[in-house]
Amino acid sequence: MLILGAGLVPVLSVWAGAEVFIDRPAFRPWHGVVAALVVVSTWLAPFLPVAATVRGALVILLYAGLLGIAVSTAPGDLVETRRRFRRWFVALMALMGLGISGIELLRLDSNLPPWMYPLHAAGFLVLTLLFLLWAVRVAPGVWPPQQAVKAKTAMPLSGADAAVLHRVETAMGDGIWRTEGLTIAQLAAATAAPEHRVRTAINKGLGYRNFAQYINKFRIEAACEVLSDPTCADTPVLTIAYDVGFASIGPFNRAFRQIHDQSPTAYRNACVSPAASRPVA
């Protein structure tokens, strides 16, 4: 039973990390395939040596992915409790998992004393309990509302934060959002405000949990103006994506679908009929 349960630990750890740090995680079929392979190879490892090697390699990839999630989502995270949490818990969880998996994969655990195994299990148990305590009781605001992330909830701001928010909105009105690869640090420099105050102003003052969501609101609105304009019906979608600040078509399509639940092309087709797009003779 312990072996059966151990097969689920890496999968559940990465799943928990994705749910905490990505407001709307998108799971693909291949994620399920990898998870199934990890669990099955764990069950087969005592009888099939090659299964242990497969499991070790896959688990290392899973924990590396968990660490990648923690690092890659950090720059745009506007929720301060999540930013503090990721600095120690997820990194510790991922590094612990990577270290243990590396030891198992290299067969360095064959001569370990028996007491190391319950210590290993106890370590994961303590981390899991800390995670539950933090996520459920200490920081309920970490979880996004059940309704779509489109629903924003603003909170009262201090005078200083309100002043920063005013400067941020002025900069956005001036079109700074068109800057490709715009970061919070760049926006803070442009508004002469500390970065942490910019995060607080956008998160609490406007209700956004992620910087990309805030920036993409302006970019997608500008893209919609072009897509719905009959005189721009022959403008490539890629050109529109570049013009509003996206570096490639993939992020543009994903951001557009999150807001409008359809592709840019479908949006254009719904707004601009063939008859409207033809010039008058």
PDB file of C-alpha atoms in Angstrom:
ATOM      1  CA  MET A   1       0.000   0.000   0.000  1.00  0.00           C
ATOM      2  CA  LEU A   2       2.858   2.375   0.738  1.00  0.00           C
ATOM      3  CA  ILE A   3       4.334   1.735  -2.706  1.00  0.00           C
ATOM      4  CA  LEU A   4       0.959   2.343  -4.331  1.00  0.00           C
ATOM      5  CA  GLY A   5       0.647   5.639  -2.487  1.00  0.00           C
ATOM      6  CA  ALA A   6       4.224   6.661  -3.255  1.00  0.00           C
ATOM      7  CA  GLY A   7       3.466   6.421  -6.963  1.00  0.00           C
ATOM      8  CA  LEU A   8       0.966   9.260  -6.617  1.00  0.00           C
ATOM      9  CA  VAL A   9       3.168  11.667  -4.623  1.00  0.00           C
ATOM     10  CA  PRO A  10       5.145  13.205  -7.543  1.00  0.00           C
ATOM     11  CA  VAL A  11       2.016  13.570  -9.669  1.00  0.00           C
ATOM     12  CA  LEU A  12      -0.006  15.163  -6.880  1.00  0.00           C
ATOM     13  CA  SER A  13       2.865  17.496  -5.955  1.00  0.00           C
ATOM     14  CA  VAL A  14       3.120  18.917  -9.468  1.00  0.00           C
ATOM     15  CA  TRP A  15      -0.657  19.125  -9.754  1.00  0.00           C
ATOM     16  CA  ALA A  16      -0.843  21.081  -6.498  1.00  0.00           C
ATOM     17  CA  GLY A  17       1.890  23.441  -7.673  1.00  0.00           C
ATOM     18  CA  ALA A  18       0.057  24.111 -10.943  1.00  0.00           C
ATOM     19  CA  GLU A  19      -3.228  24.780  -9.145  1.00  0.00           C
ATOM     20  CA  VAL A  20      -1.615  27.199  -6.701  1.00  0.00           C
ATOM     21  CA  PHE A  21       0.533  29.248  -9.053  1.00  0.00           C
ATOM     22  CA  ILE A  22      -1.476  29.168 -12.271  1.00  0.00           C
ATOM     23  CA  ASP A  23      -4.939  30.674 -11.933  1.00  0.00           C
ATOM     24  CA  ARG A  24      -6.308  28.718 -14.881  1.00  0.00           C
ATOM     25  CA  PRO A  25      -3.983  25.755 -15.490  1.00  0.00           C
ATOM     26  CA  ALA A  26      -4.489  24.063 -18.834  1.00  0.00           C
ATOM     27  CA  PHE A  27      -3.913  20.326 -18.667  1.00  0.00           C
ATOM     28  CA  ARG A  28      -3.185  18.430 -21.882  1.00  0.00           C
ATOM     29  CA  PRO A  29      -3.712  14.726 -22.661  1.00  0.00           C
ATOM     30  CA  TRP A  30       0.034  14.087 -22.549  1.00  0.00           C
ATOM     31  CA  HIS A  31       0.071  15.276 -18.937  1.00  0.00           C
ATOM     32  CA  GLY A  32      -2.238  12.407 -18.077  1.00  0.00           C
ATOM     33  CA  VAL A  33      -0.050   9.970 -20.015  1.00  0.00           C
ATOM     34  CA  VAL A  34       3.055  11.023 -18.067  1.00  0.00           C
ATOM     35  CA  ALA A  35       1.165  10.784 -14.758  1.00  0.00           C
ATOM     36  CA  ALA A  36      -0.066   7.290 -15.617  1.00  0.00           C
ATOM     37  CA  LEU A  37       3.437   6.171 -16.613  1.00  0.00           C
ATOM     38  CA  VAL A  38       4.865   7.419 -13.300  1.00  0.00           C
ATOM     39  CA  VAL A  39       2.247   5.572 -11.249  1.00  0.00           C
ATOM     40  CA  VAL A  40       2.416   2.336 -13.242  1.00  0.00           C
ATOM     41  CA  SER A  41       6.219   2.276 -13.317  1.00  0.00           C
ATOM     42  CA  THR A  42       6.232   2.744  -9.521  1.00  0.00           C
ATOM     43  CA  TRP A  43       3.999  -0.294  -9.115  1.00  0.00           C
ATOM     44  CA  LEU A  44       6.133  -2.377 -11.509  1.00  0.00           C
ATOM     45  CA  ALA A  45       9.519  -1.295 -10.151  1.00  0.00           C
ATOM     46  CA  PRO A  46       9.815  -4.100  -7.523  1.00  0.00           C
ATOM     47  CA  PHE A  47       9.375  -6.716 -10.249  1.00  0.00           C
ATOM     48  CA  LEU A  48      10.810  -5.002 -13.346  1.00  0.00           C
ATOM     49  CA  PRO A  49      14.158  -3.157 -12.917  1.00  0.00           C
ATOM     50  CA  VAL A  50      13.749  -1.099 -16.092  1.00  0.00           C
ATOM     51  CA  ALA A  51      10.497   0.307 -14.666  1.00  0.00           C
ATOM     52  CA  ALA A  52      12.456   1.841 -11.776  1.00  0.00           C
ATOM     53  CA  THR A  53      14.724   3.630 -14.256  1.00  0.00           C
ATOM     54  CA  VAL A  54      11.747   4.910 -16.232  1.00  0.00           C
ATOM     55  CA  ARG A  55      10.070   6.107 -13.062  1.00  0.00           C
ATOM     56  CA  GLY A  56      13.200   7.864 -11.822  1.00  0.00           C
ATOM     57  CA  ALA A  57      13.640   9.755 -15.102  1.00  0.00           C
ATOM     58  CA  LEU A  58       9.981  10.766 -15.289  1.00  0.00           C
ATOM     59  CA  VAL A  59       9.852  11.885 -11.658  1.00  0.00           C
ATOM     60  CA  ILE A  60      12.915  14.061 -12.171  1.00  0.00           C
ATOM     61  CA  LEU A  61      11.165  15.664 -15.130  1.00  0.00           C
ATOM     62  CA  LEU A  62       8.025  16.187 -13.026  1.00  0.00           C
ATOM     63  CA  TYR A  63       9.863  17.895 -10.181  1.00  0.00           C
ATOM     64  CA  ALA A  64      11.889  19.943 -12.640  1.00  0.00           C
ATOM     65  CA  GLY A  65       8.560  21.018 -14.122  1.00  0.00           C
ATOM     66  CA  LEU A  66       7.310  21.964 -10.660  1.00  0.00           C
ATOM     67  CA  LEU A  67      10.377  24.092 -10.092  1.00  0.00           C
ATOM     68  CA  GLY A  68       9.872  25.596 -13.551  1.00  0.00           C
ATOM     69  CA  ILE A  69       6.297  26.540 -12.690  1.00  0.00           C
ATOM     70  CA  ALA A  70       7.433  28.241  -9.483  1.00  0.00           C
ATOM     71  CA  VAL A  71      10.138  30.228 -11.270  1.00  0.00           C
ATOM     72  CA  SER A  72       8.370  31.070 -14.536  1.00  0.00           C
ATOM     73  CA  THR A  73       5.174  32.361 -12.922  1.00  0.00           C
ATOM     74  CA  ALA A  74       6.961  34.480 -10.306  1.00  0.00           C
ATOM     75  CA  PRO A  75       7.640  37.678 -12.333  1.00  0.00           C
ATOM     76  CA  GLY A  76       3.995  38.303 -13.192  1.00  0.00           C
ATOM     77  CA  ASP A  77       2.424  37.173  -9.910  1.00  0.00           C
ATOM     78  CA  LEU A  78       0.575  40.021  -8.188  1.00  0.00           C
ATOM     79  CA  VAL A  79      -0.618  38.022  -5.151  1.00  0.00           C
ATOM     80  CA  GLU A  80       1.922  38.748  -2.433  1.00  0.00           C
ATOM     81  CA  THR A  81       1.107  35.681  -0.320  1.00  0.00           C
ATOM     82  CA  ARG A  82       1.830  33.418  -3.275  1.00  0.00           C
ATOM     83  CA  ARG A  83       5.069  35.262  -4.003  1.00  0.00           C
ATOM     84  CA  ARG A  84       6.301  34.696  -0.445  1.00  0.00           C
ATOM     85  CA  PHE A  85       5.152  31.089  -0.431  1.00  0.00           C
ATOM     86  CA  ARG A  86       6.895  30.112  -3.642  1.00  0.00           C
ATOM     87  CA  ARG A  87      10.252  31.345  -2.359  1.00  0.00           C
ATOM     88  CA  TRP A  88      10.630  28.489   0.066  1.00  0.00           C
ATOM     89  CA  PHE A  89       7.988  25.809  -0.102  1.00  0.00           C
ATOM     90  CA  VAL A  90       7.832  24.913  -3.790  1.00  0.00           C
ATOM     91  CA  ALA A  91      11.575  25.271  -4.249  1.00  0.00           C
ATOM     92  CA  LEU A  92      12.162  23.046  -1.200  1.00  0.00           C
ATOM     93  CA  MET A  93       9.587  20.513  -2.396  1.00  0.00           C
ATOM     94  CA  ALA A  94      11.040  20.395  -5.903  1.00  0.00           C
ATOM     95  CA  LEU A  95      14.671  20.216  -4.792  1.00  0.00           C
ATOM     96  CA  MET A  96      13.843  17.532  -2.246  1.00  0.00           C
ATOM     97  CA  GLY A  97      12.026  15.519  -4.876  1.00  0.00           C
ATOM     98  CA  LEU A  98      14.807  15.985  -7.425  1.00  0.00           C
ATOM     99  CA  GLY A  99      17.448  14.920  -4.888  1.00  0.00           C
ATOM    100  CA  ILE A 100      15.572  11.810  -3.811  1.00  0.00           C
ATOM    101  CA  SER A 101      14.750  10.836  -7.388  1.00  0.00           C
ATOM    102  CA  GLY A 102      18.365  11.333  -8.443  1.00  0.00           C
ATOM    103  CA  ILE A 103      19.550   9.079  -5.640  1.00  0.00           C
ATOM    104  CA  GLU A 104      17.041   6.414  -6.634  1.00  0.00           C
ATOM    105  CA  LEU A 105      17.858   6.673 -10.340  1.00  0.00           C
ATOM    106  CA  LEU A 106      21.604   6.315  -9.716  1.00  0.00           C
ATOM    107  CA  ARG A 107      20.987   3.399  -7.338  1.00  0.00           C
ATOM    108  CA  LEU A 108      22.659   5.264  -4.491  1.00  0.00           C
ATOM    109  CA  ASP A 109      19.918   4.193  -2.111  1.00  0.00           C
ATOM    110  CA  SER A 110      20.910   0.507  -2.005  1.00  0.00           C
ATOM    111  CA  ASN A 111      23.181   0.947   1.025  1.00  0.00           C
ATOM    112  CA  LEU A 112      21.142   3.495   2.960  1.00  0.00           C
ATOM    113  CA  PRO A 113      20.273   2.640   6.576  1.00  0.00           C
ATOM    114  CA  PRO A 114      16.640   1.581   7.162  1.00  0.00           C
ATOM    115  CA  TRP A 115      15.806   4.708   9.147  1.00  0.00           C
ATOM    116  CA  MET A 116      16.333   6.892   6.063  1.00  0.00           C
ATOM    117  CA  TYR A 117      13.130   5.655   4.429  1.00  0.00           C
ATOM    118  CA  PRO A 118      10.692   6.709   7.178  1.00  0.00           C
ATOM    119  CA  LEU A 119      12.616   9.992   7.400  1.00  0.00           C
ATOM    120  CA  HIS A 120      12.005  10.512   3.690  1.00  0.00           C
ATOM    121  CA  ALA A 121       8.284   9.819   4.121  1.00  0.00           C
ATOM    122  CA  ALA A 122       8.071  12.045   7.206  1.00  0.00           C
ATOM    123  CA  GLY A 123       9.663  14.917   5.292  1.00  0.00           C
ATOM    124  CA  PHE A 124       7.032  14.768   2.584  1.00  0.00           C
ATOM    125  CA  LEU A 125       4.286  14.454   5.201  1.00  0.00           C
ATOM    126  CA  VAL A 126       5.446  17.589   7.026  1.00  0.00           C
ATOM    127  CA  LEU A 127       5.673  19.559   3.776  1.00  0.00           C
ATOM    128  CA  THR A 128       2.211  18.397   2.762  1.00  0.00           C
ATOM    129  CA  LEU A 129       0.698  19.412   6.113  1.00  0.00           C
ATOM    130  CA  LEU A 130       2.372  22.831   5.909  1.00  0.00           C
ATOM    131  CA  PHE A 131       1.002  23.272   2.409  1.00  0.00           C
ATOM    132  CA  LEU A 132      -2.537  22.427   3.535  1.00  0.00           C
ATOM    133  CA  LEU A 133      -2.293  24.731   6.556  1.00  0.00           C
ATOM    134  CA  TRP A 134      -1.062  27.618   4.415  1.00  0.00           C
ATOM    135  CA  ALA A 135      -3.372  27.148   1.438  1.00  0.00           C
ATOM    136  CA  VAL A 136      -6.613  26.381   3.271  1.00  0.00           C
ATOM    137  CA  ARG A 137      -6.463  28.388   6.503  1.00  0.00           C
ATOM    138  CA  VAL A 138      -3.708  30.981   6.345  1.00  0.00           C
ATOM    139  CA  ALA A 139      -4.038  32.211   2.764  1.00  0.00           C
ATOM    140  CA  PRO A 140      -7.553  31.626   1.393  1.00  0.00           C
ATOM    141  CA  GLY A 141      -7.065  34.545  -1.005  1.00  0.00           C
ATOM    142  CA  VAL A 142      -4.540  32.522  -2.977  1.00  0.00           C
ATOM    143  CA  TRP A 143      -7.279  30.594  -4.765  1.00  0.00           C
ATOM    144  CA  PRO A 144      -9.061  32.385  -7.627  1.00  0.00           C
ATOM    145  CA  PRO A 145     -12.854  32.710  -7.501  1.00  0.00           C
ATOM    146  CA  GLN A 146     -14.803  29.835  -9.021  1.00  0.00           C
ATOM    147  CA  GLN A 147     -16.178  32.055 -11.713  1.00  0.00           C
ATOM    148  CA  ALA A 148     -13.869  32.939 -14.574  1.00  0.00           C
ATOM    149  CA  VAL A 149     -10.814  35.039 -13.832  1.00  0.00           C
ATOM    150  CA  LYS A 150     -12.533  37.769 -15.848  1.00  0.00           C
ATOM    151  CA  ALA A 151     -14.392  38.730 -12.643  1.00  0.00           C
ATOM    152  CA  LYS A 152     -12.196  41.205 -10.771  1.00  0.00           C
ATOM    153  CA  THR A 153     -12.646  42.285  -7.145  1.00  0.00           C
ATOM    154  CA  ALA A 154     -11.010  45.524  -6.057  1.00  0.00           C
ATOM    155  CA  MET A 155     -10.017  46.305  -2.471  1.00  0.00           C
ATOM    156  CA  PRO A 156      -9.508  49.628  -0.661  1.00  0.00           C
ATOM    157  CA  LEU A 157      -6.059  51.182  -1.167  1.00  0.00           C
ATOM    158  CA  SER A 158      -3.929  53.398   1.017  1.00  0.00           C
ATOM    159  CA  GLY A 159      -3.254  56.918  -0.182  1.00  0.00           C
ATOM    160  CA  ALA A 160       0.228  56.006  -1.419  1.00  0.00           C
ATOM    161  CA  ASP A 161      -1.007  52.941  -3.304  1.00  0.00           C
ATOM    162  CA  ALA A 162      -3.875  54.913  -4.805  1.00  0.00           C
ATOM    163  CA  ALA A 163      -1.396  57.486  -6.106  1.00  0.00           C
ATOM    164  CA  VAL A 164       0.696  54.711  -7.647  1.00  0.00           C
ATOM    165  CA  LEU A 165      -2.395  53.204  -9.252  1.00  0.00           C
ATOM    166  CA  HIS A 166      -3.247  56.568 -10.800  1.00  0.00           C
ATOM    167  CA  ARG A 167       0.231  56.785 -12.338  1.00  0.00           C
ATOM    168  CA  VAL A 168      -0.011  53.206 -13.567  1.00  0.00           C
ATOM    169  CA  GLU A 169      -3.340  53.848 -15.262  1.00  0.00           C
ATOM    170  CA  THR A 170      -1.956  57.028 -16.821  1.00  0.00           C
ATOM    171  CA  ALA A 171       0.992  55.104 -18.245  1.00  0.00           C
ATOM    172  CA  MET A 172      -1.337  52.441 -19.600  1.00  0.00           C
ATOM    173  CA  GLY A 173      -3.508  55.125 -21.161  1.00  0.00           C
ATOM    174  CA  ASP A 174      -0.389  56.486 -22.871  1.00  0.00           C
ATOM    175  CA  GLY A 175       0.168  53.091 -24.479  1.00  0.00           C
ATOM    176  CA  ILE A 176       3.062  51.618 -22.520  1.00  0.00           C
ATOM    177  CA  TRP A 177       1.301  48.254 -22.826  1.00  0.00           C
ATOM    178  CA  ARG A 178       2.402  48.140 -26.481  1.00  0.00           C
ATOM    179  CA  THR A 179       5.985  47.588 -25.316  1.00  0.00           C
ATOM    180  CA  GLU A 180       6.948  44.034 -26.245  1.00  0.00           C
ATOM    181  CA  GLY A 181       7.957  42.013 -23.209  1.00  0.00           C
ATOM    182  CA  LEU A 182       6.773  44.694 -20.782  1.00  0.00           C
ATOM    183  CA  THR A 183       7.630  43.743 -17.195  1.00  0.00           C
ATOM    184  CA  ILE A 184       6.491  45.044 -13.841  1.00  0.00           C
ATOM    185  CA  ALA A 185       9.975  46.428 -13.288  1.00  0.00           C
ATOM    186  CA  GLN A 186       9.728  48.472 -16.491  1.00  0.00           C
ATOM    187  CA  LEU A 187       6.274  49.742 -15.559  1.00  0.00           C
ATOM    188  CA  ALA A 188       7.519  50.640 -12.081  1.00  0.00           C
ATOM    189  CA  ALA A 189      10.443  52.573 -13.578  1.00  0.00           C
ATOM    190  CA  ALA A 190       8.113  54.409 -15.963  1.00  0.00           C
ATOM    191  CA  THR A 191       5.820  55.412 -13.090  1.00  0.00           C
ATOM    192  CA  ALA A 192       8.637  56.217 -10.644  1.00  0.00           C
ATOM    193  CA  ALA A 193       7.162  53.806  -8.103  1.00  0.00           C
ATOM    194  CA  PRO A 194       8.568  50.837  -6.162  1.00  0.00           C
ATOM    195  CA  GLU A 195       7.827  47.538  -7.848  1.00  0.00           C
ATOM    196  CA  HIS A 196       6.029  46.096  -4.818  1.00  0.00           C
ATOM    197  CA  ARG A 197       3.663  49.091  -4.760  1.00  0.00           C
ATOM    198  CA  VAL A 198       2.858  48.626  -8.435  1.00  0.00           C
ATOM    199  CA  ARG A 199       2.002  44.991  -7.754  1.00  0.00           C
ATOM    200  CA  THR A 200      -0.192  45.939  -4.798  1.00  0.00           C
ATOM    201  CA  ALA A 201      -1.948  48.714  -6.715  1.00  0.00           C
ATOM    202  CA  ILE A 202      -2.869  46.448  -9.634  1.00  0.00           C
ATOM    203  CA  ASN A 203      -3.791  43.470  -7.448  1.00  0.00           C
ATOM    204  CA  LYS A 204      -5.810  45.221  -4.748  1.00  0.00           C
ATOM    205  CA  GLY A 205      -6.928  48.297  -6.647  1.00  0.00           C
ATOM    206  CA  LEU A 206      -8.038  46.535  -9.831  1.00  0.00           C
ATOM    207  CA  GLY A 207      -8.425  42.928  -8.721  1.00  0.00           C
ATOM    208  CA  TYR A 208      -5.907  41.379 -11.109  1.00  0.00           C
ATOM    209  CA  ARG A 209      -3.921  38.382  -9.883  1.00  0.00           C
ATOM    210  CA  ASN A 210      -1.444  38.222 -12.745  1.00  0.00           C
ATOM    211  CA  PHE A 211       0.418  40.994 -14.559  1.00  0.00           C
ATOM    212  CA  ALA A 212      -0.066  39.380 -17.967  1.00  0.00           C
ATOM    213  CA  GLN A 213      -3.847  39.399 -17.477  1.00  0.00           C
ATOM    214  CA  TYR A 214      -3.747  43.133 -16.837  1.00  0.00           C
ATOM    215  CA  ILE A 215      -1.523  43.938 -19.811  1.00  0.00           C
ATOM    216  CA  ASN A 216      -3.381  41.600 -22.142  1.00  0.00           C
ATOM    217  CA  LYS A 217      -6.663  43.383 -21.391  1.00  0.00           C
ATOM    218  CA  PHE A 218      -5.372  46.463 -23.199  1.00  0.00           C
ATOM    219  CA  ARG A 219      -3.687  44.502 -25.957  1.00  0.00           C
ATOM    220  CA  ILE A 220      -6.710  42.360 -26.745  1.00  0.00           C
ATOM    221  CA  GLU A 221      -9.017  45.391 -26.726  1.00  0.00           C
ATOM    222  CA  ALA A 222      -6.766  47.081 -29.296  1.00  0.00           C
ATOM    223  CA  ALA A 223      -6.619  43.897 -31.359  1.00  0.00           C
ATOM    224  CA  CYS A 224     -10.416  43.654 -31.339  1.00  0.00           C
ATOM    225  CA  GLU A 225     -10.703  47.157 -32.768  1.00  0.00           C
ATOM    226  CA  VAL A 226      -8.575  46.130 -35.740  1.00  0.00           C
ATOM    227  CA  LEU A 227     -10.201  42.718 -36.164  1.00  0.00           C
ATOM    228  CA  SER A 228     -13.677  44.268 -36.248  1.00  0.00           C
ATOM    229  CA  ASP A 229     -12.685  47.011 -38.721  1.00  0.00           C
ATOM    230  CA  PRO A 230     -13.803  46.086 -42.288  1.00  0.00           C
ATOM    231  CA  THR A 231     -11.037  48.239 -43.787  1.00  0.00           C
ATOM    232  CA  CYS A 232      -8.438  46.057 -42.004  1.00  0.00           C
ATOM    233  CA  ALA A 233      -9.930  42.727 -43.070  1.00  0.00           C
ATOM    234  CA  ASP A 234      -6.791  41.851 -45.059  1.00  0.00           C
ATOM    235  CA  THR A 235      -4.387  42.626 -42.196  1.00  0.00           C
ATOM    236  CA  PRO A 236      -2.770  39.342 -41.062  1.00  0.00           C
ATOM    237  CA  VAL A 237      -3.545  38.263 -37.515  1.00  0.00           C
ATOM    238  CA  LEU A 238       0.198  37.909 -36.882  1.00  0.00           C
ATOM    239  CA  THR A 239       0.727  41.561 -37.807  1.00  0.00           C
ATOM    240  CA  ILE A 240      -2.016  42.592 -35.386  1.00  0.00           C
ATOM    241  CA  ALA A 241      -0.419  40.498 -32.630  1.00  0.00           C
ATOM    242  CA  TYR A 242       2.937  42.226 -33.171  1.00  0.00           C
ATOM    243  CA  ASP A 243       1.345  45.683 -33.300  1.00  0.00           C
ATOM    244  CA  VAL A 244      -0.334  45.281 -29.897  1.00  0.00           C
ATOM    245  CA  GLY A 245       2.814  44.050 -28.152  1.00  0.00           C
ATOM    246  CA  PHE A 246       2.901  40.257 -28.471  1.00  0.00           C
ATOM    247  CA  ALA A 247       6.174  38.630 -29.472  1.00  0.00           C
ATOM    248  CA  SER A 248       4.546  35.672 -31.262  1.00  0.00           C
ATOM    249  CA  ILE A 249       1.188  34.351 -32.398  1.00  0.00           C
ATOM    250  CA  GLY A 250       0.894  31.583 -29.775  1.00  0.00           C
ATOM    251  CA  PRO A 251       0.616  33.798 -26.653  1.00  0.00           C
ATOM    252  CA  PHE A 252      -1.686  36.142 -28.584  1.00  0.00           C
ATOM    253  CA  ASN A 253      -4.086  33.347 -29.498  1.00  0.00           C
ATOM    254  CA  ARG A 254      -4.103  31.984 -25.930  1.00  0.00           C
ATOM    255  CA  ALA A 255      -4.709  35.415 -24.395  1.00  0.00           C
ATOM    256  CA  PHE A 256      -7.468  36.132 -26.918  1.00  0.00           C
ATOM    257  CA  ARG A 257      -9.225  32.844 -26.182  1.00  0.00           C
ATOM    258  CA  GLN A 258      -9.065  33.451 -22.417  1.00  0.00           C
ATOM    259  CA  ILE A 259     -10.957  36.716 -22.843  1.00  0.00           C
ATOM    260  CA  HIS A 260     -13.309  35.989 -25.752  1.00  0.00           C
ATOM    261  CA  ASP A 261     -13.537  32.171 -25.737  1.00  0.00           C
ATOM    262  CA  GLN A 262     -12.757  32.050 -29.450  1.00  0.00           C
ATOM    263  CA  SER A 263      -9.831  32.537 -31.797  1.00  0.00           C
ATOM    264  CA  PRO A 264      -8.970  35.952 -33.310  1.00  0.00           C
ATOM    265  CA  THR A 265      -9.956  34.638 -36.744  1.00  0.00           C
ATOM    266  CA  ALA A 266     -13.344  33.471 -35.503  1.00  0.00           C
ATOM    267  CA  TYR A 267     -13.864  36.839 -33.827  1.00  0.00           C
ATOM    268  CA  ARG A 268     -13.020  38.640 -37.073  1.00  0.00           C
ATOM    269  CA  ASN A 269     -15.344  36.417 -39.095  1.00  0.00           C
ATOM    270  CA  ALA A 270     -18.187  37.130 -36.685  1.00  0.00           C
ATOM    271  CA  CYS A 271     -17.601  40.896 -36.814  1.00  0.00           C
ATOM    272  CA  VAL A 272     -16.733  41.444 -40.460  1.00  0.00           C
ATOM    273  CA  SER A 273     -18.965  39.874 -43.100  1.00  0.00           C
ATOM    274  CA  PRO A 274     -17.554  39.267 -46.601  1.00  0.00           C
ATOM    275  CA  ALA A 275     -19.938  41.865 -48.006  1.00  0.00           C
ATOM    276  CA  ALA A 276     -18.819  44.502 -45.523  1.00  0.00           C
ATOM    277  CA  SER A 277     -15.162  43.873 -46.218  1.00  0.00           C
ATOM    278  CA  ARG A 278     -15.452  44.424 -49.998  1.00  0.00           C
ATOM    279  CA  PRO A 279     -14.694  47.996 -51.156  1.00  0.00           C
ATOM    280  CA  VAL A 280     -17.581  49.890 -52.732  1.00  0.00           C
ATOM    281  CA  ALA A 281     -17.182  50.177 -56.527  1.00  0.00           C
TER     282      ALA A 281
END
